[in-house]
Amino acid sequence: MNEREIGELRRRLKPEKTSITHIRGCYVDEQREIVSRFDQSVSILSEEEGERVLALMKKSLSGTLGKNLVDISFPTKVVAEGEEHKLLMALRNGGTKNDELLETFYRKVTEAVHLETGYVILLAEDAYDVPFKGRDDRVMDEGAETVFRYLLCSICPVKLSKPVLTFDLSGGAFHERAVDYQVGSPELGFLFPAFDARATNIYGALYYCRNLAENQGDFVTSVFGTQPPMPAAEQKEVFQSILGMSLEEECSLETVQAVRDQLCAMIQEHKESKEPELLTINKGTVKGVLASCGVSAERVASFDREFDQVFGADMDIQPRIVVDPKQMEVKTPDVTIKVNPERPGLVETRVIDGARYILVRAEEGVELNGVTIQIHEDPAEE
């Protein structure tokens, strides 16, 4: 799925636009036991309550594509024979009214999800009459090209609120607000099936995970019957490790900066093109970048081997996962230097009298603990 398709579905999750009539779910306590089940009719909620509930579910379609939102691909065998896929299809096709199917799904979730608090599982079915799009990419107000029926799931932590002191303006008195259970933003969620090319794709799903460092792999395996994707934070760490190990003595500040600059340029060019599809690059692209930055053929070949061993030869990576265009920092065990990404030339490395240094060019506005300091020439050097 791309950002436009996700945005199109997100805009539906409002009381006046959605066809969601009921939200089914259950509350799971800290011991991973189902305490209560519910079938909430959206129509009997107040306007504000309805908006809040749908806003919670909308957050399962939020975040950065490729980081928080990850495409799940079902192998043909899983679609044809997998119990997990059959269950998702049944739930999507009216199965949220079937208590037996719901219990099976709840069991899969509770056995796999690991949260520090209790949580609620929210499930809803929706049917979207997908409108025509003209050649100029404008959505027509009338007429539907197809109907996209889908299942949306959100798993939200539930915490006890803290007692607070309130003041009643009309009565002129203090009161303590009672402790209550508060539903937080979702930690996990998914959309099934995928909405690819503005049409139904039963071979895909869109998985949401708030924590970039932990993708709840057990949940992916239990609910989708597929191998979990590598978390975005781990992808970044592994890529950086491969780069350092394969380049060895050629992994200089200047080389890493040059690689970063080229990847950032690709990200910027893709952004300016307004291309809705996610930008990905393959191993060959990265090898070309390394070669253009002056890395020797031997070290490029080493990167090739390391990449295959960790990621696999055919894996595509996303530049905006492995580099951050908005951040640049130089780190030692004792010092962290944050650098304006648009001015990387302010920092250089140098060996002076046998000692290794990181040099930062200082012009004006230098402060130490908030105090502006002056930098003077060494009299001995004069």
mmCIF file of C-alpha atoms in Angstrom:
data_model
loop_
_atom_site.group_PDB
_atom_site.id
_atom_site.type_symbol
_atom_site.label_atom_id
_atom_site.label_comp_id
_atom_site.label_asym_id
_atom_site.label_seq_id
_atom_site.Cartn_x
_atom_site.Cartn_y
_atom_site.Cartn_z
ATOM 1 C CA MET A 1 0.000 0.000 0.000
ATOM 2 C CA ASN A 2 1.107 3.570 -0.551
ATOM 3 C CA GLU A 3 0.503 6.765 1.407
ATOM 4 C CA ARG A 4 -2.364 7.939 -0.805
ATOM 5 C CA GLU A 5 -4.282 4.691 -0.359
ATOM 6 C CA ILE A 6 -3.759 4.756 3.396
ATOM 7 C CA GLY A 7 -4.838 8.407 3.544
ATOM 8 C CA GLU A 8 -7.973 7.618 1.544
ATOM 9 C CA LEU A 9 -9.031 5.022 4.120
ATOM 10 C CA ARG A 10 -8.086 7.230 7.072
ATOM 11 C CA ARG A 11 -10.425 9.955 5.821
ATOM 12 C CA ARG A 12 -13.310 7.484 6.041
ATOM 13 C CA LEU A 13 -12.972 6.971 9.764
ATOM 14 C CA LYS A 14 -15.413 9.674 10.770
ATOM 15 C CA PRO A 15 -19.006 9.126 11.968
ATOM 16 C CA GLU A 16 -20.481 10.851 8.907
ATOM 17 C CA LYS A 17 -18.411 8.864 6.388
ATOM 18 C CA THR A 18 -17.876 5.365 7.707
ATOM 19 C CA SER A 19 -20.242 2.418 7.367
ATOM 20 C CA ILE A 20 -18.979 0.856 10.602
ATOM 21 C CA THR A 21 -22.051 0.097 12.703
ATOM 22 C CA HIS A 22 -20.588 -2.000 15.525
ATOM 23 C CA ILE A 23 -17.272 -2.389 17.263
ATOM 24 C CA ARG A 24 -16.675 -5.787 18.773
ATOM 25 C CA GLY A 25 -13.931 -6.529 21.231
ATOM 26 C CA CYS A 26 -12.775 -7.626 24.643
ATOM 27 C CA TYR A 27 -10.724 -6.464 27.614
ATOM 28 C CA VAL A 28 -7.625 -8.512 28.520
ATOM 29 C CA ASP A 29 -6.042 -8.064 31.957
ATOM 30 C CA GLU A 30 -2.366 -8.116 32.936
ATOM 31 C CA GLN A 31 -2.481 -11.931 33.341
ATOM 32 C CA ARG A 32 -3.584 -12.188 29.689
ATOM 33 C CA GLU A 33 -7.064 -13.358 30.707
ATOM 34 C CA ILE A 34 -10.187 -12.104 28.938
ATOM 35 C CA VAL A 35 -12.215 -10.300 31.599
ATOM 36 C CA SER A 36 -15.088 -8.934 29.502
ATOM 37 C CA ARG A 37 -16.408 -8.884 25.950
ATOM 38 C CA PHE A 38 -18.436 -6.162 24.272
ATOM 39 C CA ASP A 39 -20.470 -5.351 21.188
ATOM 40 C CA GLN A 40 -20.667 -1.559 20.967
ATOM 41 C CA SER A 41 -23.212 -0.041 18.606
ATOM 42 C CA VAL A 42 -21.738 3.121 17.113
ATOM 43 C CA SER A 43 -25.199 4.626 16.600
ATOM 44 C CA ILE A 44 -25.982 4.877 20.324
ATOM 45 C CA LEU A 45 -22.735 6.676 21.115
ATOM 46 C CA SER A 46 -22.746 10.432 21.419
ATOM 47 C CA GLU A 47 -21.135 12.320 18.541
ATOM 48 C CA GLU A 48 -18.050 12.993 20.643
ATOM 49 C CA GLU A 49 -17.771 9.377 21.818
ATOM 50 C CA GLY A 50 -18.144 8.077 18.270
ATOM 51 C CA GLU A 51 -15.436 10.407 17.030
ATOM 52 C CA ARG A 52 -13.073 9.341 19.816
ATOM 53 C CA VAL A 53 -13.557 5.626 19.214
ATOM 54 C CA LEU A 54 -13.038 5.964 15.460
ATOM 55 C CA ALA A 55 -10.035 8.232 16.087
ATOM 56 C CA LEU A 56 -8.456 5.443 18.158
ATOM 57 C CA MET A 57 -8.922 2.970 15.321
ATOM 58 C CA LYS A 58 -7.656 5.512 12.790
ATOM 59 C CA LYS A 59 -4.333 5.593 14.655
ATOM 60 C CA SER A 60 -3.784 2.007 13.523
ATOM 61 C CA LEU A 61 -3.358 3.540 10.059
ATOM 62 C CA SER A 62 -0.945 6.235 11.225
ATOM 63 C CA GLY A 63 2.785 6.682 11.496
ATOM 64 C CA THR A 64 5.496 6.302 8.879
ATOM 65 C CA LEU A 65 5.019 3.844 6.051
ATOM 66 C CA GLY A 66 7.785 1.269 6.175
ATOM 67 C CA LYS A 67 8.454 1.977 9.857
ATOM 68 C CA ASN A 68 5.224 1.923 11.898
ATOM 69 C CA LEU A 69 3.168 0.659 8.957
ATOM 70 C CA VAL A 70 4.498 -2.465 7.263
ATOM 71 C CA ASP A 71 3.099 -4.424 4.336
ATOM 72 C CA ILE A 72 2.470 -8.080 5.115
ATOM 73 C CA SER A 73 2.597 -10.449 2.131
ATOM 74 C CA PHE A 74 0.868 -13.819 2.342
ATOM 75 C CA PRO A 75 2.486 -16.689 0.419
ATOM 76 C CA THR A 76 0.109 -18.460 -1.973
ATOM 77 C CA LYS A 77 0.128 -21.581 0.208
ATOM 78 C CA VAL A 78 -0.960 -19.574 3.281
ATOM 79 C CA VAL A 79 -3.852 -18.028 1.317
ATOM 80 C CA ALA A 80 -4.916 -21.426 -0.029
ATOM 81 C CA GLU A 81 -4.495 -23.516 3.116
ATOM 82 C CA GLY A 82 -3.570 -21.344 6.103
ATOM 83 C CA GLU A 83 -5.987 -21.303 9.042
ATOM 84 C CA GLU A 84 -4.916 -17.771 9.932
ATOM 85 C CA HIS A 85 -5.831 -16.370 6.524
ATOM 86 C CA LYS A 86 -9.155 -18.239 6.490
ATOM 87 C CA LEU A 87 -10.017 -16.782 9.896
ATOM 88 C CA LEU A 88 -9.223 -13.233 8.751
ATOM 89 C CA MET A 89 -11.327 -13.718 5.616
ATOM 90 C CA ALA A 90 -14.237 -15.040 7.674
ATOM 91 C CA LEU A 91 -14.065 -12.123 10.121
ATOM 92 C CA ARG A 92 -13.869 -9.637 7.258
ATOM 93 C CA ASN A 93 -16.947 -11.178 5.606
ATOM 94 C CA GLY A 94 -19.362 -10.661 8.486
ATOM 95 C CA GLY A 95 -17.587 -12.873 10.993
ATOM 96 C CA THR A 96 -17.442 -10.219 13.712
ATOM 97 C CA LYS A 97 -21.050 -11.248 14.449
ATOM 98 C CA ASN A 98 -19.944 -14.844 15.053
ATOM 99 C CA ASP A 99 -18.928 -15.403 18.678
ATOM 100 C CA GLU A 100 -17.040 -18.616 17.911
ATOM 101 C CA LEU A 101 -14.863 -16.918 15.287
ATOM 102 C CA LEU A 102 -14.255 -14.007 17.632
ATOM 103 C CA GLU A 103 -13.141 -16.309 20.457
ATOM 104 C CA THR A 104 -10.682 -18.015 18.124
ATOM 105 C CA PHE A 105 -9.258 -14.638 17.118
ATOM 106 C CA TYR A 106 -9.103 -13.369 20.705
ATOM 107 C CA ARG A 107 -7.204 -16.511 21.724
ATOM 108 C CA LYS A 108 -4.635 -15.987 18.972
ATOM 109 C CA VAL A 109 -4.068 -12.412 20.124
ATOM 110 C CA THR A 110 -3.876 -13.083 23.862
ATOM 111 C CA GLU A 111 -1.407 -15.931 23.357
ATOM 112 C CA ALA A 112 0.926 -13.706 21.343
ATOM 113 C CA VAL A 113 0.676 -10.111 22.596
ATOM 114 C CA HIS A 114 3.046 -8.987 25.341
ATOM 115 C CA LEU A 115 2.115 -5.663 26.949
ATOM 116 C CA GLU A 116 2.889 -4.395 30.436
ATOM 117 C CA THR A 117 -0.723 -3.415 31.066
ATOM 118 C CA GLY A 118 -4.175 -4.716 30.298
ATOM 119 C CA TYR A 119 -5.551 -3.891 26.864
ATOM 120 C CA VAL A 120 -8.649 -3.887 24.721
ATOM 121 C CA ILE A 121 -8.984 -5.542 21.321
ATOM 122 C CA LEU A 122 -11.165 -3.498 18.966
ATOM 123 C CA LEU A 123 -12.514 -5.057 15.755
ATOM 124 C CA ALA A 124 -14.672 -3.428 13.074
ATOM 125 C CA GLU A 125 -15.849 -4.243 9.564
ATOM 126 C CA ASP A 126 -16.295 -1.553 6.941
ATOM 127 C CA ALA A 127 -17.411 -1.476 3.303
ATOM 128 C CA TYR A 128 -16.028 1.337 1.173
ATOM 129 C CA ASP A 129 -17.629 2.190 -2.144
ATOM 130 C CA VAL A 130 -14.418 3.164 -3.888
ATOM 131 C CA PRO A 131 -15.191 6.152 -6.153
ATOM 132 C CA PHE A 132 -13.899 6.568 -9.673
ATOM 133 C CA LYS A 133 -10.700 8.491 -10.240
ATOM 134 C CA GLY A 134 -10.282 10.548 -13.374
ATOM 135 C CA ARG A 135 -7.175 10.733 -15.515
ATOM 136 C CA ASP A 136 -6.131 13.844 -13.605
ATOM 137 C CA ASP A 137 -6.218 11.746 -10.392
ATOM 138 C CA ARG A 138 -9.291 13.595 -9.115
ATOM 139 C CA VAL A 139 -11.876 11.554 -7.201
ATOM 140 C CA MET A 140 -15.350 11.671 -8.704
ATOM 141 C CA ASP A 141 -18.195 12.462 -6.338
ATOM 142 C CA GLU A 142 -20.616 10.074 -8.020
ATOM 143 C CA GLY A 143 -20.315 6.447 -8.971
ATOM 144 C CA ALA A 144 -18.299 3.639 -7.427
ATOM 145 C CA GLU A 145 -15.776 1.525 -9.241
ATOM 146 C CA THR A 146 -15.696 -1.285 -6.662
ATOM 147 C CA VAL A 147 -16.528 -2.093 -3.032
ATOM 148 C CA PHE A 148 -13.616 -2.621 -0.660
ATOM 149 C CA ARG A 149 -14.664 -4.699 2.334
ATOM 150 C CA TYR A 150 -12.110 -4.794 5.093
ATOM 151 C CA LEU A 151 -11.415 -5.609 8.717
ATOM 152 C CA LEU A 152 -9.732 -3.081 11.012
ATOM 153 C CA CYS A 153 -8.177 -4.070 14.327
ATOM 154 C CA SER A 154 -6.658 -1.949 17.100
ATOM 155 C CA ILE A 155 -5.026 -3.197 20.291
ATOM 156 C CA CYS A 156 -5.004 -0.399 22.868
ATOM 157 C CA PRO A 157 -3.442 -0.389 26.349
ATOM 158 C CA VAL A 158 -5.744 0.322 29.267
ATOM 159 C CA LYS A 159 -4.409 2.027 32.384
ATOM 160 C CA LEU A 160 -5.907 3.252 35.625
ATOM 161 C CA SER A 161 -6.047 7.026 35.780
ATOM 162 C CA LYS A 162 -4.584 8.858 38.765
ATOM 163 C CA PRO A 163 -6.946 10.541 41.227
ATOM 164 C CA VAL A 164 -6.888 14.318 40.770
ATOM 165 C CA LEU A 165 -8.409 17.255 42.598
ATOM 166 C CA THR A 166 -11.020 19.187 40.602
ATOM 167 C CA PHE A 167 -12.946 22.381 41.327
ATOM 168 C CA ASP A 168 -16.674 22.759 40.660
ATOM 169 C CA LEU A 169 -17.128 26.354 39.439
ATOM 170 C CA SER A 170 -20.899 26.394 39.889
ATOM 171 C CA GLY A 171 -20.858 24.804 43.340
ATOM 172 C CA GLY A 172 -17.676 26.481 44.513
ATOM 173 C CA ALA A 173 -16.239 23.299 45.975
ATOM 174 C CA PHE A 174 -13.353 20.905 45.548
ATOM 175 C CA HIS A 175 -13.941 17.296 44.501
ATOM 176 C CA GLU A 176 -11.718 14.320 43.832
ATOM 177 C CA ARG A 177 -12.140 12.744 40.425
ATOM 178 C CA ALA A 178 -12.661 9.012 40.717
ATOM 179 C CA VAL A 179 -10.050 6.597 39.441
ATOM 180 C CA ASP A 180 -11.098 5.154 36.085
ATOM 181 C CA TYR A 181 -9.811 2.970 33.264
ATOM 182 C CA GLN A 182 -8.397 4.981 30.373
ATOM 183 C CA VAL A 183 -7.922 3.607 26.877
ATOM 184 C CA GLY A 184 -4.675 4.724 25.254
ATOM 185 C CA SER A 185 -3.545 4.953 21.651
ATOM 186 C CA PRO A 186 -3.027 1.578 19.956
ATOM 187 C CA GLU A 187 0.226 -0.304 20.324
ATOM 188 C CA LEU A 188 -0.678 -2.711 17.531
ATOM 189 C CA GLY A 189 -3.223 -2.971 14.777
ATOM 190 C CA PHE A 190 -3.845 -4.073 11.228
ATOM 191 C CA LEU A 191 -5.947 -3.651 8.127
ATOM 192 C CA PHE A 192 -7.021 -6.739 6.185
ATOM 193 C CA PRO A 193 -7.040 -7.230 3.261
ATOM 194 C CA ALA A 194 -4.651 -4.726 1.694
ATOM 195 C CA PHE A 195 -5.981 -1.818 -0.379
ATOM 196 C CA ASP A 196 -3.580 -1.994 -3.321
ATOM 197 C CA ALA A 197 -4.117 0.093 -6.460
ATOM 198 C CA ARG A 198 -7.402 1.117 -4.784
ATOM 199 C CA ALA A 199 -8.656 -2.470 -4.959
ATOM 200 C CA THR A 200 -8.833 -5.562 -2.749
ATOM 201 C CA ASN A 201 -5.663 -7.624 -2.377
ATOM 202 C CA ILE A 202 -6.291 -10.727 -0.257
ATOM 203 C CA TYR A 203 -2.590 -11.594 -0.563
ATOM 204 C CA GLY A 204 -1.646 -8.644 1.636
ATOM 205 C CA ALA A 205 -2.370 -6.818 4.887
ATOM 206 C CA LEU A 206 -1.119 -3.616 6.498
ATOM 207 C CA TYR A 207 0.391 -4.090 9.956
ATOM 208 C CA TYR A 208 0.782 -1.262 12.500
ATOM 209 C CA CYS A 209 3.258 -1.274 15.394
ATOM 210 C CA ARG A 210 3.877 1.879 17.431
ATOM 211 C CA ASN A 211 7.264 0.780 18.809
ATOM 212 C CA LEU A 212 9.902 0.845 16.053
ATOM 213 C CA ALA A 213 12.282 -1.267 18.123
ATOM 214 C CA GLU A 214 9.827 -4.104 18.819
ATOM 215 C CA ASN A 215 7.467 -5.421 16.151
ATOM 216 C CA GLN A 216 5.714 -8.022 18.352
ATOM 217 C CA GLY A 217 6.800 -10.838 16.060
ATOM 218 C CA ASP A 218 4.738 -13.438 17.935
ATOM 219 C CA PHE A 219 1.610 -11.469 17.065
ATOM 220 C CA VAL A 220 2.495 -11.429 13.347
ATOM 221 C CA THR A 221 3.117 -15.186 13.324
ATOM 222 C CA SER A 222 -0.036 -15.988 15.301
ATOM 223 C CA VAL A 223 -2.481 -13.717 13.454
ATOM 224 C CA PHE A 224 -1.068 -13.753 9.909
ATOM 225 C CA GLY A 225 0.736 -17.096 9.833
ATOM 226 C CA THR A 226 3.806 -15.468 8.264
ATOM 227 C CA GLN A 227 7.312 -14.556 9.366
ATOM 228 C CA PRO A 228 7.498 -11.159 11.097
ATOM 229 C CA PRO A 229 9.385 -8.348 9.331
ATOM 230 C CA MET A 230 12.589 -7.047 10.861
ATOM 231 C CA PRO A 231 11.774 -3.991 13.048
ATOM 232 C CA ALA A 232 12.768 -0.671 11.494
ATOM 233 C CA ALA A 233 15.137 0.173 14.351
ATOM 234 C CA GLU A 234 16.881 -3.183 13.939
ATOM 235 C CA GLN A 235 17.142 -2.722 10.161
ATOM 236 C CA LYS A 236 18.924 0.586 10.724
ATOM 237 C CA GLU A 237 21.276 -0.857 13.322
ATOM 238 C CA VAL A 238 22.105 -3.911 11.184
ATOM 239 C CA PHE A 239 22.727 -1.830 8.053
ATOM 240 C CA GLN A 240 25.079 0.451 9.963
ATOM 241 C CA SER A 241 26.894 -2.561 11.394
ATOM 242 C CA ILE A 242 27.312 -4.123 7.935
ATOM 243 C CA LEU A 243 28.670 -0.834 6.590
ATOM 244 C CA GLY A 244 31.261 -0.546 9.350
ATOM 245 C CA MET A 245 32.377 -4.191 9.226
ATOM 246 C CA SER A 246 32.679 -4.371 5.449
ATOM 247 C CA LEU A 247 34.483 -1.053 4.923
ATOM 248 C CA GLU A 248 36.902 -1.568 7.837
ATOM 249 C CA GLU A 249 39.825 0.915 7.491
ATOM 250 C CA GLU A 250 37.994 2.726 4.666
ATOM 251 C CA CYS A 251 35.069 3.590 6.944
ATOM 252 C CA SER A 252 36.126 7.195 7.445
ATOM 253 C CA LEU A 253 33.978 10.146 8.484
ATOM 254 C CA GLU A 254 34.157 11.525 4.945
ATOM 255 C CA THR A 255 33.060 8.225 3.369
ATOM 256 C CA VAL A 256 30.105 7.695 5.724
ATOM 257 C CA GLN A 257 29.060 11.331 5.191
ATOM 258 C CA ALA A 258 29.227 10.871 1.421
ATOM 259 C CA VAL A 259 27.096 7.707 1.572
ATOM 260 C CA ARG A 260 24.586 9.449 3.806
ATOM 261 C CA ASP A 261 24.447 12.497 1.512
ATOM 262 C CA GLN A 262 23.693 10.346 -1.542
ATOM 263 C CA LEU A 263 20.936 8.402 0.220
ATOM 264 C CA CYS A 264 19.427 11.654 1.526
ATOM 265 C CA ALA A 265 19.511 13.073 -2.009
ATOM 266 C CA MET A 266 17.511 10.055 -3.204
ATOM 267 C CA ILE A 267 14.959 10.618 -0.445
ATOM 268 C CA GLN A 268 14.614 14.306 -1.336
ATOM 269 C CA GLU A 269 14.269 13.594 -5.057
ATOM 270 C CA HIS A 270 11.571 11.001 -4.369
ATOM 271 C CA LYS A 271 9.740 13.438 -2.094
ATOM 272 C CA GLU A 272 9.777 16.173 -4.729
ATOM 273 C CA SER A 273 8.478 13.782 -7.378
ATOM 274 C CA LYS A 274 5.347 13.238 -5.226
ATOM 275 C CA GLU A 275 5.485 9.579 -6.175
ATOM 276 C CA PRO A 276 3.047 7.761 -3.822
ATOM 277 C CA GLU A 277 4.932 4.456 -3.856
ATOM 278 C CA LEU A 278 7.452 3.852 -1.096
ATOM 279 C CA LEU A 279 11.080 4.486 -2.032
ATOM 280 C CA THR A 280 13.184 1.336 -1.821
ATOM 281 C CA ILE A 281 16.655 0.495 -3.066
ATOM 282 C CA ASN A 282 18.404 -2.819 -3.552
ATOM 283 C CA LYS A 283 21.863 -4.086 -2.727
ATOM 284 C CA GLY A 284 23.146 -3.086 -6.164
ATOM 285 C CA THR A 285 22.138 0.541 -5.598
ATOM 286 C CA VAL A 286 24.046 0.679 -2.311
ATOM 287 C CA LYS A 287 27.112 -0.922 -3.939
ATOM 288 C CA GLY A 288 26.991 1.758 -6.630
ATOM 289 C CA VAL A 289 26.840 4.464 -3.967
ATOM 290 C CA LEU A 290 29.860 2.977 -2.169
ATOM 291 C CA ALA A 291 31.884 2.787 -5.380
ATOM 292 C CA SER A 292 31.041 6.403 -6.271
ATOM 293 C CA CYS A 293 32.265 7.459 -2.814
ATOM 294 C CA GLY A 294 35.696 6.009 -3.518
ATOM 295 C CA VAL A 295 35.323 2.705 -1.659
ATOM 296 C CA SER A 296 37.646 0.046 -3.085
ATOM 297 C CA ALA A 297 36.322 -2.921 -5.064
ATOM 298 C CA GLU A 298 37.510 -5.262 -2.296
ATOM 299 C CA ARG A 299 35.470 -3.460 0.364
ATOM 300 C CA VAL A 300 32.405 -3.242 -1.930
ATOM 301 C CA ALA A 301 32.621 -7.007 -2.432
ATOM 302 C CA SER A 302 32.819 -7.433 1.349
ATOM 303 C CA PHE A 303 29.636 -5.367 1.725
ATOM 304 C CA ASP A 304 27.982 -7.593 -0.902
ATOM 305 C CA ARG A 305 28.747 -10.727 1.137
ATOM 306 C CA GLU A 306 27.712 -9.239 4.477
ATOM 307 C CA PHE A 307 24.426 -7.942 3.034
ATOM 308 C CA ASP A 308 23.523 -11.349 1.584
ATOM 309 C CA GLN A 309 24.291 -13.086 4.848
ATOM 310 C CA VAL A 310 22.110 -10.809 6.995
ATOM 311 C CA PHE A 311 19.340 -9.494 4.740
ATOM 312 C CA GLY A 312 19.377 -11.869 1.786
ATOM 313 C CA ALA A 313 20.389 -10.974 -1.752
ATOM 314 C CA ASP A 314 16.885 -10.026 -2.894
ATOM 315 C CA MET A 315 15.822 -7.807 0.005
ATOM 316 C CA ASP A 316 15.032 -4.162 -0.707
ATOM 317 C CA ILE A 317 15.718 -1.555 1.968
ATOM 318 C CA GLN A 318 14.242 1.881 2.535
ATOM 319 C CA PRO A 319 16.741 4.758 2.618
ATOM 320 C CA ARG A 320 14.670 6.693 5.135
ATOM 321 C CA ILE A 321 14.948 3.786 7.566
ATOM 322 C CA VAL A 322 18.746 3.565 7.478
ATOM 323 C CA VAL A 323 19.434 7.325 7.355
ATOM 324 C CA ASP A 324 17.659 10.298 8.899
ATOM 325 C CA PRO A 325 17.827 13.422 6.669
ATOM 326 C CA LYS A 326 16.910 15.607 9.639
ATOM 327 C CA GLN A 327 19.577 14.376 12.025
ATOM 328 C CA MET A 328 23.328 13.946 12.036
ATOM 329 C CA GLU A 329 25.497 13.211 15.026
ATOM 330 C CA VAL A 330 29.059 12.173 15.790
ATOM 331 C CA LYS A 331 29.466 10.013 18.870
ATOM 332 C CA THR A 332 32.230 8.765 21.165
ATOM 333 C CA PRO A 333 31.722 6.880 24.450
ATOM 334 C CA ASP A 334 31.937 10.226 26.282
ATOM 335 C CA VAL A 335 30.783 12.887 23.811
ATOM 336 C CA THR A 336 27.860 13.310 21.408
ATOM 337 C CA ILE A 337 27.999 16.090 18.805
ATOM 338 C CA LYS A 338 24.796 16.985 16.994
ATOM 339 C CA VAL A 339 25.474 18.593 13.619
ATOM 340 C CA ASN A 340 23.212 20.610 11.341
ATOM 341 C CA PRO A 341 22.538 18.082 8.516
ATOM 342 C CA GLU A 342 22.856 20.904 5.984
ATOM 343 C CA ARG A 343 26.386 21.746 7.183
ATOM 344 C CA PRO A 344 28.270 18.454 7.539
ATOM 345 C CA GLY A 345 31.550 20.185 6.618
ATOM 346 C CA LEU A 346 31.709 21.731 10.094
ATOM 347 C CA VAL A 347 33.094 18.446 11.442
ATOM 348 C CA GLU A 348 36.285 16.650 10.481
ATOM 349 C CA THR A 349 38.636 14.089 11.979
ATOM 350 C CA ARG A 350 42.387 14.496 12.309
ATOM 351 C CA VAL A 351 45.410 12.874 13.947
ATOM 352 C CA ILE A 352 47.572 15.413 15.825
ATOM 353 C CA ASP A 353 50.808 14.306 17.496
ATOM 354 C CA GLY A 354 49.587 10.704 17.347
ATOM 355 C CA ALA A 355 46.249 11.460 19.047
ATOM 356 C CA ARG A 356 42.926 11.210 17.195
ATOM 357 C CA TYR A 357 40.618 14.215 17.336
ATOM 358 C CA ILE A 358 37.163 15.263 16.150
ATOM 359 C CA LEU A 359 37.393 18.910 15.105
ATOM 360 C CA VAL A 360 34.303 21.119 15.038
ATOM 361 C CA ARG A 361 34.624 24.512 13.395
ATOM 362 C CA ALA A 362 33.210 27.128 15.764
ATOM 363 C CA GLU A 363 32.204 30.505 14.351
ATOM 364 C CA GLU A 364 30.061 32.399 16.854
ATOM 365 C CA GLY A 365 27.432 31.755 19.497
ATOM 366 C CA VAL A 366 29.500 29.140 21.369
ATOM 367 C CA GLU A 367 28.046 28.377 24.794
ATOM 368 C CA LEU A 368 28.984 26.235 27.792
ATOM 369 C CA ASN A 369 26.044 25.440 30.062
ATOM 370 C CA GLY A 370 24.228 28.478 28.679
ATOM 371 C CA VAL A 371 27.151 30.873 29.095
ATOM 372 C CA THR A 372 28.592 32.418 25.924
ATOM 373 C CA ILE A 373 32.307 31.785 25.766
ATOM 374 C CA GLN A 374 35.132 33.221 23.678
ATOM 375 C CA ILE A 375 37.720 31.166 21.808
ATOM 376 C CA HIS A 376 41.227 32.716 21.667
ATOM 377 C CA GLU A 377 44.335 31.761 19.760
ATOM 378 C CA ASP A 378 47.009 29.900 21.693
ATOM 379 C CA PRO A 379 49.819 32.444 22.460
ATOM 380 C CA ALA A 380 52.405 29.712 21.951
ATOM 381 C CA GLU A 381 51.181 29.151 18.409
ATOM 382 C CA GLU A 382 51.371 32.891 17.717
#
